[in-house]
mmCIF file of C-alpha atoms in Angstrom:
data_model
loop_
_atom_site.group_PDB
_atom_site.id
_atom_site.type_symbol
_atom_site.label_atom_id
_atom_site.label_comp_id
_atom_site.label_asym_id
_atom_site.label_seq_id
_atom_site.Cartn_x
_atom_site.Cartn_y
_atom_site.Cartn_z
ATOM 1 C CA GLU A 1 0.035 -0.086 0.419
ATOM 2 C CA SER A 2 3.241 2.636 0.841
ATOM 3 C CA LYS A 3 4.736 1.330 -2.211
ATOM 4 C CA ASN A 4 1.531 2.007 -4.591
ATOM 5 C CA ARG A 5 0.950 5.739 -1.962
ATOM 6 C CA ASP A 6 4.794 6.400 -3.445
ATOM 7 C CA ASP A 7 4.381 5.678 -6.884
ATOM 8 C CA LEU A 8 1.043 7.554 -6.860
ATOM 9 C CA ILE A 9 2.322 10.449 -5.351
ATOM 10 C CA LYS A 10 6.116 10.649 -7.490
ATOM 11 C CA GLN A 11 2.877 9.862 -10.707
ATOM 12 C CA ILE A 12 0.576 13.082 -9.288
ATOM 13 C CA ALA A 13 4.392 14.980 -8.677
ATOM 14 C CA HIS A 14 5.672 14.672 -12.046
ATOM 15 C CA HIS A 15 2.024 15.389 -13.863
ATOM 16 C CA GLU A 16 1.737 18.432 -11.367
ATOM 17 C CA GLY A 17 5.063 19.963 -11.164
ATOM 18 C CA VAL A 18 6.565 20.383 -7.424
ATOM 19 C CA VAL A 19 6.765 24.665 -7.659
ATOM 20 C CA LEU A 20 7.814 25.430 -4.358
ATOM 21 C CA GLU A 21 6.761 28.964 -4.164
ATOM 22 C CA VAL A 22 3.221 30.488 -4.520
ATOM 23 C CA TYR A 23 1.836 30.808 -7.835
ATOM 24 C CA LYS A 24 -1.191 31.552 -10.023
ATOM 25 C CA ASP A 25 -2.704 27.779 -11.799
ATOM 26 C CA SER A 26 -3.822 27.893 -15.447
ATOM 27 C CA LEU A 27 -6.930 29.224 -13.850
ATOM 28 C CA GLY A 28 -5.127 32.268 -12.117
ATOM 29 C CA PHE A 29 -5.997 30.695 -8.636
ATOM 30 C CA ASP A 30 -3.290 30.604 -6.056
ATOM 31 C CA THR A 31 -1.492 27.353 -5.706
ATOM 32 C CA VAL A 32 1.127 25.931 -4.293
ATOM 33 C CA GLY A 33 2.914 22.700 -3.958
ATOM 34 C CA ILE A 34 2.097 19.816 -6.353
ATOM 35 C CA GLY A 35 -1.344 21.561 -6.821
ATOM 36 C CA ARG A 36 -2.442 22.442 -3.674
ATOM 37 C CA ASN A 37 -5.095 25.130 -4.415
ATOM 38 C CA LEU A 38 -4.599 27.950 -1.792
ATOM 39 C CA GLU A 39 -8.345 29.801 -2.819
ATOM 40 C CA HIS A 40 -10.207 26.478 -2.710
ATOM 41 C CA ARG A 41 -9.072 23.618 -0.526
ATOM 42 C CA GLY A 42 -6.100 26.170 1.584
ATOM 43 C CA ILE A 43 -4.169 24.759 3.826
ATOM 44 C CA ALA A 44 -5.548 23.320 7.283
ATOM 45 C CA GLU A 45 -4.728 24.624 10.748
ATOM 46 C CA LEU A 46 -3.646 21.000 11.382
ATOM 47 C CA GLU A 47 -1.766 21.412 8.148
ATOM 48 C CA LEU A 48 -0.083 24.428 9.036
ATOM 49 C CA ALA A 49 1.172 23.212 12.528
ATOM 50 C CA HIS A 50 2.753 20.150 11.356
ATOM 51 C CA MET A 51 5.034 22.163 8.772
ATOM 52 C CA GLU A 52 5.241 24.813 11.541
ATOM 53 C CA LYS A 53 3.777 27.737 9.149
ATOM 54 C CA THR A 54 1.789 30.472 8.849
ATOM 55 C CA MET A 55 0.037 31.616 5.288
ATOM 56 C CA SER A 56 1.990 34.243 5.489
ATOM 57 C CA GLU A 57 5.291 32.775 5.390
ATOM 58 C CA ILE A 58 3.765 30.242 2.665
ATOM 59 C CA TYR A 59 2.749 33.184 0.645
ATOM 60 C CA LYS A 60 6.436 35.490 1.655
ATOM 61 C CA ASP A 61 8.703 32.500 1.704
ATOM 62 C CA GLY A 62 7.079 29.546 0.122
ATOM 63 C CA ILE A 63 7.563 25.832 1.218
ATOM 64 C CA THR A 64 9.819 23.621 1.471
ATOM 65 C CA LYS A 65 9.700 20.106 -1.029
ATOM 66 C CA GLU A 66 8.601 18.012 2.085
ATOM 67 C CA GLN A 67 6.044 20.238 2.815
ATOM 68 C CA ALA A 68 4.757 19.889 -0.828
ATOM 69 C CA TYR A 69 4.817 16.136 -0.717
ATOM 70 C CA PHE A 70 3.403 16.148 2.477
ATOM 71 C CA LEU A 71 0.460 18.327 1.183
ATOM 72 C CA ALA A 72 0.373 16.257 -1.947
ATOM 73 C CA ASP A 73 -0.519 12.852 0.280
ATOM 74 C CA ARG A 74 -3.025 14.556 2.019
ATOM 75 C CA ASP A 75 -4.941 15.956 -0.521
ATOM 76 C CA ILE A 76 -4.530 12.460 -2.401
ATOM 77 C CA GLU A 77 -6.552 10.832 0.790
ATOM 78 C CA ILE A 78 -8.929 13.390 -0.008
ATOM 79 C CA ALA A 79 -9.549 12.538 -3.489
ATOM 80 C CA GLU A 80 -8.965 8.672 -2.439
ATOM 81 C CA ARG A 81 -11.779 9.123 -0.114
ATOM 82 C CA GLU A 82 -14.486 11.259 -2.379
ATOM 83 C CA LEU A 83 -13.831 8.888 -5.273
ATOM 84 C CA VAL A 84 -14.697 5.632 -3.628
ATOM 85 C CA SER A 85 -17.905 7.433 -1.563
ATOM 86 C CA SER A 86 -19.074 8.165 -5.414
ATOM 87 C CA HIS A 87 -17.651 5.241 -7.358
ATOM 88 C CA SER A 88 -17.752 1.870 -5.028
ATOM 89 C CA ILE A 89 -15.799 0.235 -8.244
ATOM 90 C CA VAL A 90 -12.845 2.083 -7.709
ATOM 91 C CA LYS A 91 -12.663 -0.413 -5.114
ATOM 92 C CA LYS A 92 -12.380 -3.589 -7.024
ATOM 93 C CA LEU A 93 -10.144 -2.582 -9.785
ATOM 94 C CA ASP A 94 -6.676 -3.348 -9.792
ATOM 95 C CA ALA A 95 -4.144 -1.077 -8.483
ATOM 96 C CA VAL A 96 -3.240 0.470 -11.822
ATOM 97 C CA ARG A 97 -6.593 1.739 -12.854
ATOM 98 C CA GLN A 98 -7.048 3.012 -9.674
ATOM 99 C CA ARG A 99 -4.111 5.089 -9.823
ATOM 100 C CA VAL A 100 -5.482 6.215 -12.966
ATOM 101 C CA LEU A 101 -8.803 7.605 -11.724
ATOM 102 C CA VAL A 102 -7.016 8.879 -8.017
ATOM 103 C CA ASP A 103 -4.819 11.386 -10.589
ATOM 104 C CA MET A 104 -7.882 12.254 -12.420
ATOM 105 C CA ALA A 105 -9.327 12.906 -9.340
ATOM 106 C CA PHE A 106 -6.444 14.709 -7.590
ATOM 107 C CA ASN A 107 -6.211 16.865 -11.176
ATOM 108 C CA MET A 108 -9.896 17.588 -11.752
ATOM 109 C CA GLY A 109 -11.620 17.097 -8.384
ATOM 110 C CA VAL A 110 -14.146 14.395 -8.085
ATOM 111 C CA PRO A 111 -17.542 16.036 -8.825
ATOM 112 C CA ARG A 112 -15.879 16.933 -12.259
ATOM 113 C CA LEU A 113 -14.550 13.633 -12.308
ATOM 114 C CA THR A 114 -18.241 12.564 -11.973
ATOM 115 C CA LYS A 115 -19.545 13.579 -15.416
ATOM 116 C CA PHE A 116 -17.494 11.159 -17.697
ATOM 117 C CA VAL A 117 -20.434 9.244 -17.298
ATOM 118 C CA LEU A 118 -19.432 7.268 -20.460
ATOM 119 C CA MET A 119 -15.988 6.134 -19.010
ATOM 120 C CA TRP A 120 -17.738 5.419 -15.315
ATOM 121 C CA ASN A 121 -19.888 3.302 -17.876
ATOM 122 C CA ALA A 122 -16.823 1.418 -19.607
ATOM 123 C CA VAL A 123 -15.488 1.266 -16.206
ATOM 124 C CA ASN A 124 -18.671 0.038 -14.501
ATOM 125 C CA SER A 125 -18.667 -2.747 -17.476
ATOM 126 C CA LYS A 126 -15.029 -3.519 -17.169
ATOM 127 C CA ASP A 127 -14.614 -2.530 -21.291
ATOM 128 C CA PHE A 128 -11.214 -0.719 -20.409
ATOM 129 C CA PRO A 129 -10.179 -0.002 -24.217
ATOM 130 C CA ARG A 130 -13.881 2.086 -24.012
ATOM 131 C CA ALA A 131 -13.032 3.671 -21.330
ATOM 132 C CA ALA A 132 -9.705 4.899 -22.301
ATOM 133 C CA ILE A 133 -11.614 6.438 -25.628
ATOM 134 C CA GLU A 134 -13.772 8.273 -23.393
ATOM 135 C CA MET A 135 -10.552 9.666 -21.184
ATOM 136 C CA LYS A 136 -9.088 10.850 -24.070
ATOM 137 C CA ASP A 137 -12.302 12.568 -26.105
ATOM 138 C CA SER A 138 -12.496 15.487 -23.348
ATOM 139 C CA ARG A 139 -12.013 18.919 -23.039
ATOM 140 C CA TRP A 140 -9.646 17.543 -19.876
ATOM 141 C CA ALA A 141 -7.238 15.418 -21.763
ATOM 142 C CA ARG A 142 -7.246 18.469 -24.520
ATOM 143 C CA GLN A 143 -6.034 21.015 -21.919
ATOM 144 C CA VAL A 144 -3.347 17.902 -19.876
ATOM 145 C CA LYS A 145 -2.532 16.477 -23.473
ATOM 146 C CA SER A 146 0.502 13.873 -22.302
ATOM 147 C CA ARG A 147 -1.149 13.129 -19.199
ATOM 148 C CA ALA A 148 -4.203 11.959 -20.366
ATOM 149 C CA ASP A 149 -2.314 9.778 -23.032
ATOM 150 C CA ASN A 150 -0.482 7.805 -20.548
ATOM 151 C CA LEU A 151 -3.149 7.867 -18.135
ATOM 152 C CA ALA A 152 -5.583 6.425 -21.166
ATOM 153 C CA TYR A 153 -2.973 4.091 -21.885
ATOM 154 C CA ALA A 154 -2.750 2.944 -18.189
ATOM 155 C CA MET A 155 -6.394 2.142 -18.197
ATOM 156 C CA GLU A 156 -6.377 0.343 -21.339
ATOM 157 C CA HIS A 157 -3.787 -1.701 -21.014
ATOM 158 C CA GLY A 158 -3.665 -2.146 -16.797
ATOM 159 C CA LYS A 159 0.488 -0.943 -17.318
ATOM 160 C CA PHE A 160 1.988 2.641 -17.461
ATOM 161 C CA VAL A 161 4.098 3.005 -19.982
#
C-alpha cells in the first residue's frame, strides 16, 4: 500500500509539477506545492501546525519539497475517499486503474470526474479500451495532453508506459 502511495505521489508530482513558491495556476488561482489550490482548499490549521508555518510565511517564503509532498499526500487521501464514496467500483479495480482514477480525481476533483459518464459506464462494465477512448475524448484531455495519453494507456492496458 505505501509503495503504491509513493508511486502515486511521484506520478502526480510529475504530472502537476512541484512549485515551492505561491503561483497562479492555469485558471488564475493561488497554488503551491503539487497543485494545492490555496483559494479553494487552503491549508488547514493542523497542516500549518505540522509544517510549522503560517499562511503569510507561505505566501512570503514558500514551502519545502517535503512540505509539498506532505500536502499532496493529504490531497490524495481526500481524493481517494471522495472517489470511493461516489464510485464504489474503484475498490474492485486493480492498483493501476485505481491510480489512474485517483490521479484524475486529484487533477480535476471528483465532482468534475463524475461527469465522465460514458467513461464510468465503461469502467463499470470493465471495458477498459472504451474507458480510455472516453478519457481522451474530453476537454480535460485536450488541456492536459500527455498526462491524459499516459493515463488512458494505463487504463486500457492495466500498466503504465
